[in-house]
Amino acid sequence: MEDKYSSNVLSGGKLGMVEVPDSRLTRYIVLLVISKVLKALGIFESYDILKVVHIVQFIFILKLGSAVILLFFQKPFSSGKVISKRQWIKLLKHAVFSCVISLLGFFGLTLCGPLRTLLLFEHSDVVVIALLGVLFTNSGGGPSKTRGAAFFIIAVICLLLFDNDDLMAKMAEHPEGHHDSALTHFLYTAIAFLGVADHKGGVVLLVASLCLKVGFHTASRKLSVEIGGAKRLYALDNLVSAMVLLPWVIVLSPTTESKVESWSSLVLPFGMIIFSVMILEFYVEAICCAKMETPRCARYGAIALFLSALLLANFWTHPLTDQLRSIGKPPQQVSTEHVLSGGVLVSAIFFIMSSSILSSPSKKGQKGTLVGYSPEGTPLYNFMGDALQHTSQSLPRFIKDSLKQILEEYDSRQIFYFLCLNLAFTFVELFYGVWTNSLGLISDGFHMLFDCSALVLGLFAALMTRWKATRIFSYGYGRVEILSGFINGLFLMVIAFFVFMESVTRLLDPPNINTDMLTPVSVGGLLVNLVGICAFSHAHSHGGKSCSSQDHGHSHHGHGHGGHGHSHGSGGGGMNANMRGVFLHVLADTLGSVGVIISTILIRQFGWLIADPICSLFIATLIFLSVIPLLKDACEVLLLRTPPEHEKDLNSALEKIEKIEGVLSYRDPHFWRHSANMIAGTIHLQIMSDVVEQRIIQQVTAILKDAGVNNLSVQVEKEAYFQHMSGLSTGFQEVLAMTQQMESMKYLNDGTRIM
């Protein structure tokens, strides 16, 4: 064993934790997967037993059975140091907290079912701590951890909003006004107080219990140091927990009606649950975490647990299940315990991705470059600035800073205000539609909610354009506004196409239309969209706004061969495709509201059902034609076309550059629009050997700035550079000959230099 930590290991570069061979590591992974599959099986079995056994009795049997087995194998009283009175008091508090968490977890199981409980409650401490770190601290671990936290939140939202309510409600239904005990009555009343269905309240309960469980495990690690190890603490905790629950069980036995016909038939299921849920997983995780990294253990365990839960939800065919179902409900009732809705499947996918990302080791602080070894064999690393700076911030701080940036800038502020107005009208419309049971109002509300996605896209693009340039995105994020306008334009073209096709169909066979609620809805939508038209009309008429900053240029010399100049600045207005896309989207909604109002009047007054498809055809055509210029301009920018409005000025500028004294010629001129306020360019200049490069760079920069280029790179090339490149490429031979000819023209035949 001592050889593993000798200096030979250090000199070989094997620092830190001793690596387990791959063959042995595979065995531990297989053991971990088996334990997780058995735990999922135990949770499904627990759900069935909880239908007939009171939750407190159930937890008491699990704790007592685990304590008996662990006392026999672990021998916590005969091994280790004597436990003091103060430590027994800590153990008692620890056991009470353990009972509370078990109670909340298993009660959530009765509300949500085994599949959803496994997806929500069985996350590793590593995953939850990383999630809380991203949400509430400034050391979240980088963009990948933020992405993992977002996936976790999306998974929970999918369970809350997109789960199958009808079937899940049957899972959690209970007789109104009657519960097994005062405890379950209190818990159900607390869930009802939230104003949500029982299974959705169970989702909230399990998420809160998960956070409590992580805090409990953190306290357990500290207490295990005092007690004499985690295994000894776990054995004593189960024993004390059983003693804490014993009085409660004694009181419940005579006061609660038992649904169990034969306790002897439950011995085998209880034994399997105690073994798989309470004992096996604890010992296997302890072994695997000692033999391989905790993040890897958490990642493999989560994937195995979630996949096995999905499989068991489909193929749960244990013989005891049918027997317990016949006890818990009438035989004619259709079983809905393990429903796989679309929301659950999407949630499971996002949970697997979030667990993999959040459990992966943070790359922060690991960007150093190995530069060598010390005389003792210790590796030496060189850490650059990027490795030491923070790459992320907490979610509340990010929201606060983003909101501040949104309100500081005119375009983003206009989008934000209109988005708030649009959302307010949407939710009022949805609320009134649900209240009056109007399908038309509900449909239009969801249509407006979809329209808000275009505003969110535009708002996010307007915010991203203000982000600072990074080492990777060295030009910044200015082109995001072009991309946003392009995407919004594509959305509008798709919408216009489908509206056009549907209008043609209805033109041939006009359907009957209920116009009762169309007029107030369309008038309200028209008023809201008119506000948007007024707010975004400047984007359509002007296309952008101008700003300016100081220009600068510099040159670098390499062995006297050439130079390079670079200039920055901001000038002239340009095409703000993002704001144009938002404007056209609002314009399309406005035209839609106008069309609905006109068609409603014609249908009510004259009974012209054909008016609706005709108005729709006209609106779809207008939308399509208005979007084409936006897509054309956005495509030209994305394809790096020379800006058409500056093309004439740039040609004149190139002619002026050729006439500058000392300039022989130029090559590879490239000019393109990077964003609404930036036109970038590069140019190579061939100059005479005796001119000052900085003077040439300043003159060229000034000429091209007048032509609209505010981000310029100038490459200066002299004769020595041509001589060098001519040996590498034949393309420079003509330039070299021209240079020598220009130099010879400066002297008369008698050798007198021409000034």
Coordinates of C-alpha atoms in Angstrom, one line a residue, residues 338-725:
H338 CA -47.7 4.3 -14.2
V339 CA -49.0 6.6 -16.9
L340 CA -46.3 7.7 -19.4
S341 CA -47.4 11.1 -20.6
G342 CA -45.5 13.3 -23.1
G343 CA -44.6 15.7 -20.3
V344 CA -43.0 12.9 -18.2
L345 CA -41.0 11.6 -21.2
V346 CA -39.7 15.1 -22.0
S347 CA -39.0 15.7 -18.3
A348 CA -37.0 12.5 -18.0
I349 CA -34.9 13.5 -21.0
F350 CA -34.1 16.9 -19.5
F351 CA -33.4 15.3 -16.0
I352 CA -30.9 12.9 -17.6
M353 CA -29.2 15.7 -19.4
S354 CA -29.1 18.0 -16.4
S355 CA -27.8 15.3 -14.1
S356 CA -25.0 14.5 -16.6
I357 CA -24.0 18.2 -16.9
L358 CA -24.3 19.2 -13.3
S359 CA -22.5 16.1 -12.0
S360 CA -19.5 16.6 -14.4
P361 CA -16.4 18.1 -12.9
S362 CA -16.1 21.9 -13.3
K363 CA -13.6 23.1 -15.8
K364 CA -12.9 26.2 -13.8
G365 CA -9.3 26.4 -12.7
Q366 CA -8.3 23.5 -15.0
K367 CA -7.2 25.6 -18.0
G368 CA -3.5 25.6 -17.1
T369 CA -0.9 24.5 -19.5
L370 CA 1.8 21.9 -18.4
V371 CA 5.1 23.6 -18.7
G372 CA 7.4 21.1 -17.0
Y373 CA 8.2 19.4 -13.7
S374 CA 10.0 20.4 -10.6
P375 CA 13.1 18.6 -9.4
E376 CA 10.9 16.6 -7.1
G377 CA 8.7 15.5 -10.0
T378 CA 5.7 17.8 -9.3
P379 CA 4.0 19.0 -12.5
L380 CA 4.1 22.8 -13.0
Y381 CA 1.3 24.6 -14.7
N382 CA 1.0 28.1 -16.3
F383 CA -2.5 29.6 -15.7
M384 CA -3.5 32.3 -18.1
G385 CA -6.0 35.1 -17.2
D386 CA -9.0 33.3 -18.6
A387 CA -8.5 30.3 -16.3
L388 CA -8.7 32.5 -13.2
Q389 CA -11.6 34.8 -13.9
H390 CA -15.3 34.1 -13.1
T391 CA -17.2 32.8 -16.1
S392 CA -20.7 32.9 -14.7
Q393 CA -22.9 34.6 -12.2
S394 CA -25.9 33.7 -10.1
L395 CA -29.3 33.6 -11.8
P396 CA -30.9 36.4 -9.7
R397 CA -27.9 38.6 -10.4
F398 CA -28.1 37.7 -14.1
I399 CA -31.8 38.6 -14.3
K400 CA -31.2 41.9 -12.4
D401 CA -28.3 42.9 -14.6
S402 CA -30.1 41.9 -17.8
L403 CA -33.2 43.9 -16.8
K404 CA -31.0 46.9 -16.1
Q405 CA -29.4 46.6 -19.6
I406 CA -32.8 46.2 -21.2
L407 CA -34.2 49.4 -19.6
E408 CA -31.0 51.4 -20.5
E409 CA -31.2 51.0 -24.3
Y410 CA -34.1 52.5 -26.3
D411 CA -34.8 49.5 -28.7
S412 CA -34.8 46.8 -26.0
R413 CA -36.8 49.1 -23.7
Q414 CA -39.5 49.5 -26.3
I415 CA -39.6 45.7 -26.9
F416 CA -39.8 45.0 -23.2
Y417 CA -42.7 47.4 -22.6
F418 CA -44.7 46.1 -25.5
L419 CA -44.0 42.5 -24.4
C420 CA -45.4 43.3 -20.9
L421 CA -48.5 44.8 -22.5
N422 CA -48.9 41.9 -24.9
L423 CA -48.6 39.3 -22.1
A424 CA -51.0 41.2 -19.9
F425 CA -53.7 41.2 -22.7
T426 CA -52.9 37.6 -23.4
F427 CA -53.5 36.4 -19.8
V428 CA -56.7 38.6 -19.5
E429 CA -57.9 37.0 -22.7
L430 CA -57.1 33.5 -21.5
F431 CA -58.7 34.1 -18.1
Y432 CA -61.9 35.5 -19.6
G433 CA -61.9 32.6 -22.1
V434 CA -61.7 30.0 -19.4
W435 CA -64.3 31.9 -17.3
T436 CA -66.8 32.1 -20.1
N437 CA -65.8 28.7 -21.7
S438 CA -65.1 30.5 -25.0
L439 CA -62.9 28.3 -27.3
G440 CA -62.3 31.3 -29.6
L441 CA -60.9 33.5 -26.8
I442 CA -58.7 30.6 -25.5
S443 CA -57.4 29.9 -29.1
D444 CA -56.6 33.6 -29.7
G445 CA -54.9 33.8 -26.3
F446 CA -52.5 31.0 -27.2
H447 CA -52.0 32.6 -30.6
M448 CA -50.9 35.8 -28.9
L449 CA -48.7 33.8 -26.5
F450 CA -47.0 32.4 -29.6
D451 CA -46.6 36.0 -30.9
C452 CA -44.9 36.9 -27.7
S453 CA -42.1 34.4 -28.5
A454 CA -41.1 36.6 -31.4
L455 CA -40.9 39.6 -29.0
V456 CA -38.8 37.5 -26.6
L457 CA -36.5 36.5 -29.4
G458 CA -36.1 40.2 -30.4
L459 CA -35.6 41.3 -26.8
F460 CA -32.9 38.6 -26.3
A461 CA -31.2 39.7 -29.5
A462 CA -31.3 43.3 -28.5
L463 CA -29.7 42.4 -25.2
M464 CA -27.0 40.1 -26.7
T465 CA -25.8 42.8 -29.1
R466 CA -24.6 44.8 -26.0
W467 CA -22.6 41.9 -24.6
K468 CA -18.8 42.6 -24.7
A469 CA -16.5 40.8 -27.1
T470 CA -14.8 37.7 -25.7
R471 CA -11.7 35.8 -26.7
I472 CA -13.8 33.3 -28.7
F473 CA -16.3 35.8 -30.1
S474 CA -13.8 38.5 -30.8
Y475 CA -16.2 40.6 -33.0
G476 CA -18.8 40.6 -30.2
Y477 CA -22.5 39.6 -30.6
G478 CA -23.7 42.4 -32.9
R479 CA -24.7 40.0 -35.7
V480 CA -27.3 38.3 -33.4
E481 CA -29.7 41.1 -34.4
I482 CA -29.3 40.2 -38.0
L483 CA -29.9 36.5 -37.2
S484 CA -33.0 37.4 -35.1
G485 CA -34.5 39.4 -37.9
F486 CA -33.8 36.6 -40.3
I487 CA -35.5 34.0 -38.1
N488 CA -38.5 36.3 -37.4
G489 CA -38.8 36.8 -41.2
L490 CA -38.8 33.1 -41.8
F491 CA -41.5 32.6 -39.2
L492 CA -43.7 35.2 -40.9
M493 CA -43.2 33.7 -44.3
V494 CA -44.2 30.2 -42.9
I495 CA -47.3 31.8 -41.3
A496 CA -48.2 33.7 -44.4
F497 CA -47.9 30.5 -46.5
F498 CA -50.1 28.4 -44.3
V499 CA -52.7 31.2 -44.0
F500 CA -52.7 31.6 -47.8
M501 CA -53.2 27.8 -48.3
E502 CA -56.0 27.7 -45.7
S503 CA -57.6 30.7 -47.3
V504 CA -57.7 29.1 -50.7
T505 CA -59.3 26.0 -49.2
R506 CA -62.0 28.1 -47.4
L507 CA -62.5 30.2 -50.5
L508 CA -63.7 27.1 -52.3
D509 CA -65.9 26.0 -49.4
P510 CA -66.6 28.9 -46.9
P511 CA -67.4 27.5 -43.4
N512 CA -69.9 28.9 -41.0
I513 CA -68.2 31.3 -38.5
N514 CA -69.4 32.3 -35.0
T515 CA -68.8 36.0 -34.8
D516 CA -70.1 36.6 -31.3
M517 CA -66.7 37.1 -29.6
L518 CA -64.7 38.0 -32.7
T519 CA -65.3 41.8 -32.6
P520 CA -64.3 42.5 -29.0
V521 CA -61.2 40.2 -29.3
S522 CA -60.1 41.7 -32.6
V523 CA -60.7 45.3 -31.4
G524 CA -58.7 44.7 -28.2
G525 CA -55.9 43.1 -30.2
L526 CA -55.9 46.0 -32.7
L527 CA -55.5 48.5 -29.9
V528 CA -52.6 46.6 -28.4
N529 CA -50.9 46.2 -31.8
L530 CA -51.4 49.9 -32.6
V531 CA -49.3 50.7 -29.6
G532 CA -46.6 48.4 -31.0
I533 CA -46.8 50.0 -34.4
C534 CA -46.2 53.4 -32.8
A535 CA -43.3 52.0 -30.7
F536 CA -41.5 50.2 -33.5
S537 CA -42.2 52.4 -36.5
H538 CA -38.8 54.1 -36.2
A539 CA -37.2 50.8 -36.9
H540 CA -39.0 50.5 -40.2
S541 CA -38.4 54.1 -41.3
H542 CA -34.8 54.6 -40.1
G543 CA -33.4 51.1 -39.7
G544 CA -30.9 52.0 -37.0
K545 CA -29.3 54.8 -35.1
S546 CA -25.8 56.3 -35.3
C547 CA -23.1 56.7 -32.9
S548 CA -19.5 57.6 -33.1
S549 CA -16.3 57.0 -31.2
Q550 CA -12.6 57.9 -31.6
D551 CA -10.7 56.1 -34.3
H552 CA -7.2 54.8 -33.8
G553 CA -4.6 53.1 -36.0
H554 CA -1.3 51.4 -35.4
S555 CA 1.3 49.4 -37.3
H556 CA 3.6 46.6 -36.5
H557 CA 6.9 45.9 -38.3
G558 CA 8.3 42.4 -38.9
H559 CA 12.0 42.5 -39.9
G560 CA 11.2 45.6 -42.1
H561 CA 9.1 43.6 -44.5
G562 CA 5.6 45.1 -43.9
G563 CA 3.2 46.5 -41.5
H564 CA -0.4 46.2 -40.3
G565 CA -2.9 48.8 -39.3
H566 CA -6.2 48.4 -37.5
S567 CA -8.9 51.0 -37.0
H568 CA -12.1 51.0 -34.9
G569 CA -15.0 53.3 -34.8
S570 CA -18.8 53.6 -35.0
G571 CA -20.5 55.6 -37.6
G572 CA -23.5 55.9 -39.9
G573 CA -26.8 54.3 -39.3
G574 CA -27.5 50.8 -40.7
M575 CA -30.1 48.2 -41.0
N576 CA -31.4 47.0 -37.6
A577 CA -32.9 43.7 -38.8
N578 CA -33.9 42.7 -35.4
M579 CA -36.2 45.8 -34.9
R580 CA -37.5 45.4 -38.5
G581 CA -38.4 41.8 -37.8
V582 CA -40.3 42.8 -34.6
F583 CA -42.1 45.6 -36.4
L584 CA -43.2 43.3 -39.2
H585 CA -44.4 40.8 -36.7
V586 CA -46.5 43.4 -35.0
L587 CA -47.7 44.7 -38.4
A588 CA -48.9 41.3 -39.3
D589 CA -50.9 41.0 -36.1
T590 CA -52.4 44.4 -36.8
L591 CA -53.4 43.5 -40.3
G592 CA -54.9 40.3 -38.9
S593 CA -57.0 42.2 -36.4
V594 CA -58.1 44.7 -39.2
G595 CA -59.0 41.8 -41.4
V596 CA -61.1 40.1 -38.7
I597 CA -63.0 43.3 -38.0
I598 CA -63.8 43.9 -41.7
S599 CA -64.8 40.3 -42.3
T600 CA -66.9 40.2 -39.2
I601 CA -68.8 43.3 -40.3
L602 CA -69.4 41.9 -43.8
I603 CA -70.6 38.6 -42.4
R604 CA -73.0 40.1 -39.9
Q605 CA -74.4 42.8 -42.3
F606 CA -74.5 40.9 -45.6
G607 CA -73.9 37.2 -44.7
W608 CA -70.8 37.1 -46.9
L609 CA -68.9 34.1 -45.5
I610 CA -66.4 34.5 -48.4
A611 CA -65.2 37.7 -46.9
D612 CA -63.1 35.9 -44.3
P613 CA -60.9 33.9 -46.7
I614 CA -60.6 36.9 -49.1
C615 CA -59.3 39.1 -46.2
S616 CA -57.0 36.3 -45.2
L617 CA -55.6 36.0 -48.7
F618 CA -55.0 39.8 -48.9
I619 CA -53.3 39.8 -45.4
A620 CA -51.1 36.8 -46.2
T621 CA -50.0 38.4 -49.5
L622 CA -49.1 41.7 -47.8
I623 CA -47.2 39.9 -45.0
F624 CA -45.3 37.8 -47.6
L625 CA -44.4 40.8 -49.7
S626 CA -43.3 42.9 -46.7
V627 CA -41.0 40.2 -45.4
I628 CA -39.1 39.7 -48.6
P629 CA -37.0 42.9 -48.3
L630 CA -36.1 42.0 -44.7
L631 CA -35.0 38.5 -45.7
K632 CA -33.1 39.8 -48.7
D633 CA -31.2 42.4 -46.6
A634 CA -30.5 39.9 -43.8
C635 CA -29.2 37.3 -46.3
E636 CA -26.9 39.9 -47.9
V637 CA -25.4 40.7 -44.5
L638 CA -25.0 37.0 -43.5
L639 CA -23.3 36.3 -46.9
L640 CA -20.9 39.3 -46.3
R641 CA -22.0 41.3 -49.3
T642 CA -20.6 44.8 -49.7
P643 CA -23.2 47.2 -48.4
P644 CA -25.1 48.4 -51.4
E645 CA -25.7 51.9 -49.9
H646 CA -21.9 52.3 -49.6
E647 CA -20.8 50.6 -52.8
K648 CA -20.3 53.8 -54.8
D649 CA -18.4 55.6 -52.0
L650 CA -16.1 52.6 -51.5
N651 CA -15.2 52.5 -55.2
S652 CA -14.4 56.2 -55.1
A653 CA -12.3 55.6 -51.9
L654 CA -10.3 52.9 -53.7
E655 CA -9.5 55.2 -56.5
K656 CA -8.3 57.8 -54.0
I657 CA -6.1 55.3 -52.3
E658 CA -4.3 54.4 -55.6
K659 CA -3.4 58.1 -56.0
I660 CA -1.8 58.4 -52.5
E661 CA 1.9 59.2 -52.9
G662 CA 4.0 56.1 -52.1
V663 CA 1.2 53.6 -52.8
L664 CA 1.9 51.3 -55.7
S665 CA -1.3 49.4 -55.7
Y666 CA -3.8 47.5 -53.5
R667 CA -5.1 43.9 -53.4
D668 CA -7.8 41.9 -51.7
P669 CA -10.2 44.7 -50.6
H670 CA -13.0 43.2 -48.5
F671 CA -15.8 45.3 -47.0
W672 CA -18.9 43.9 -45.3
R673 CA -21.6 44.9 -42.8
H674 CA -21.1 43.2 -39.5
S675 CA -24.0 44.7 -37.6
A676 CA -26.3 47.7 -37.8
N677 CA -23.6 50.1 -36.7
M678 CA -20.4 48.4 -37.9
I679 CA -19.0 48.1 -41.4
A680 CA -15.8 46.2 -41.4
G681 CA -13.1 46.0 -44.0
T682 CA -9.6 44.7 -44.8
I683 CA -7.2 45.8 -47.5
H684 CA -3.6 45.0 -48.5
L685 CA -1.4 47.9 -49.7
Q686 CA 1.8 47.6 -51.8
I687 CA 4.0 50.7 -51.0
M688 CA 7.4 51.9 -51.8
S689 CA 10.3 51.0 -49.6
D690 CA 11.1 54.5 -48.5
V691 CA 7.7 55.7 -47.3
V692 CA 6.5 55.8 -43.7
E693 CA 3.9 53.1 -43.1
Q694 CA 2.0 55.0 -40.4
R695 CA 1.3 58.0 -42.6
I696 CA -0.1 55.7 -45.3
I697 CA -2.3 53.9 -42.8
Q698 CA -3.7 57.2 -41.4
Q699 CA -4.5 58.4 -44.9
V700 CA -6.2 55.2 -46.0
T701 CA -8.1 55.0 -42.7
A702 CA -9.4 58.5 -43.1
I703 CA -10.5 57.9 -46.7
L704 CA -12.3 54.7 -46.0
K705 CA -13.9 56.2 -42.8
D706 CA -15.5 58.9 -45.0
A707 CA -16.8 56.0 -47.2
G708 CA -18.5 54.4 -44.1
V709 CA -16.0 51.8 -43.0
N710 CA -15.5 52.1 -39.2
N711 CA -13.6 48.8 -38.5
L712 CA -10.6 48.6 -40.8
S713 CA -7.5 46.4 -41.0
V714 CA -4.7 47.5 -43.2
Q715 CA -1.8 45.2 -44.3
V716 CA 1.2 47.1 -45.6
E717 CA 3.6 45.3 -47.9
K718 CA 7.1 46.5 -49.1
E719 CA 9.6 45.3 -51.7
A720 CA 11.5 43.1 -49.2
Y721 CA 8.2 41.4 -48.5
F722 CA 7.6 40.8 -52.2
Q723 CA 11.0 39.3 -52.6
H724 CA 10.3 36.9 -49.8
M725 CA 6.8 35.9 -51.0

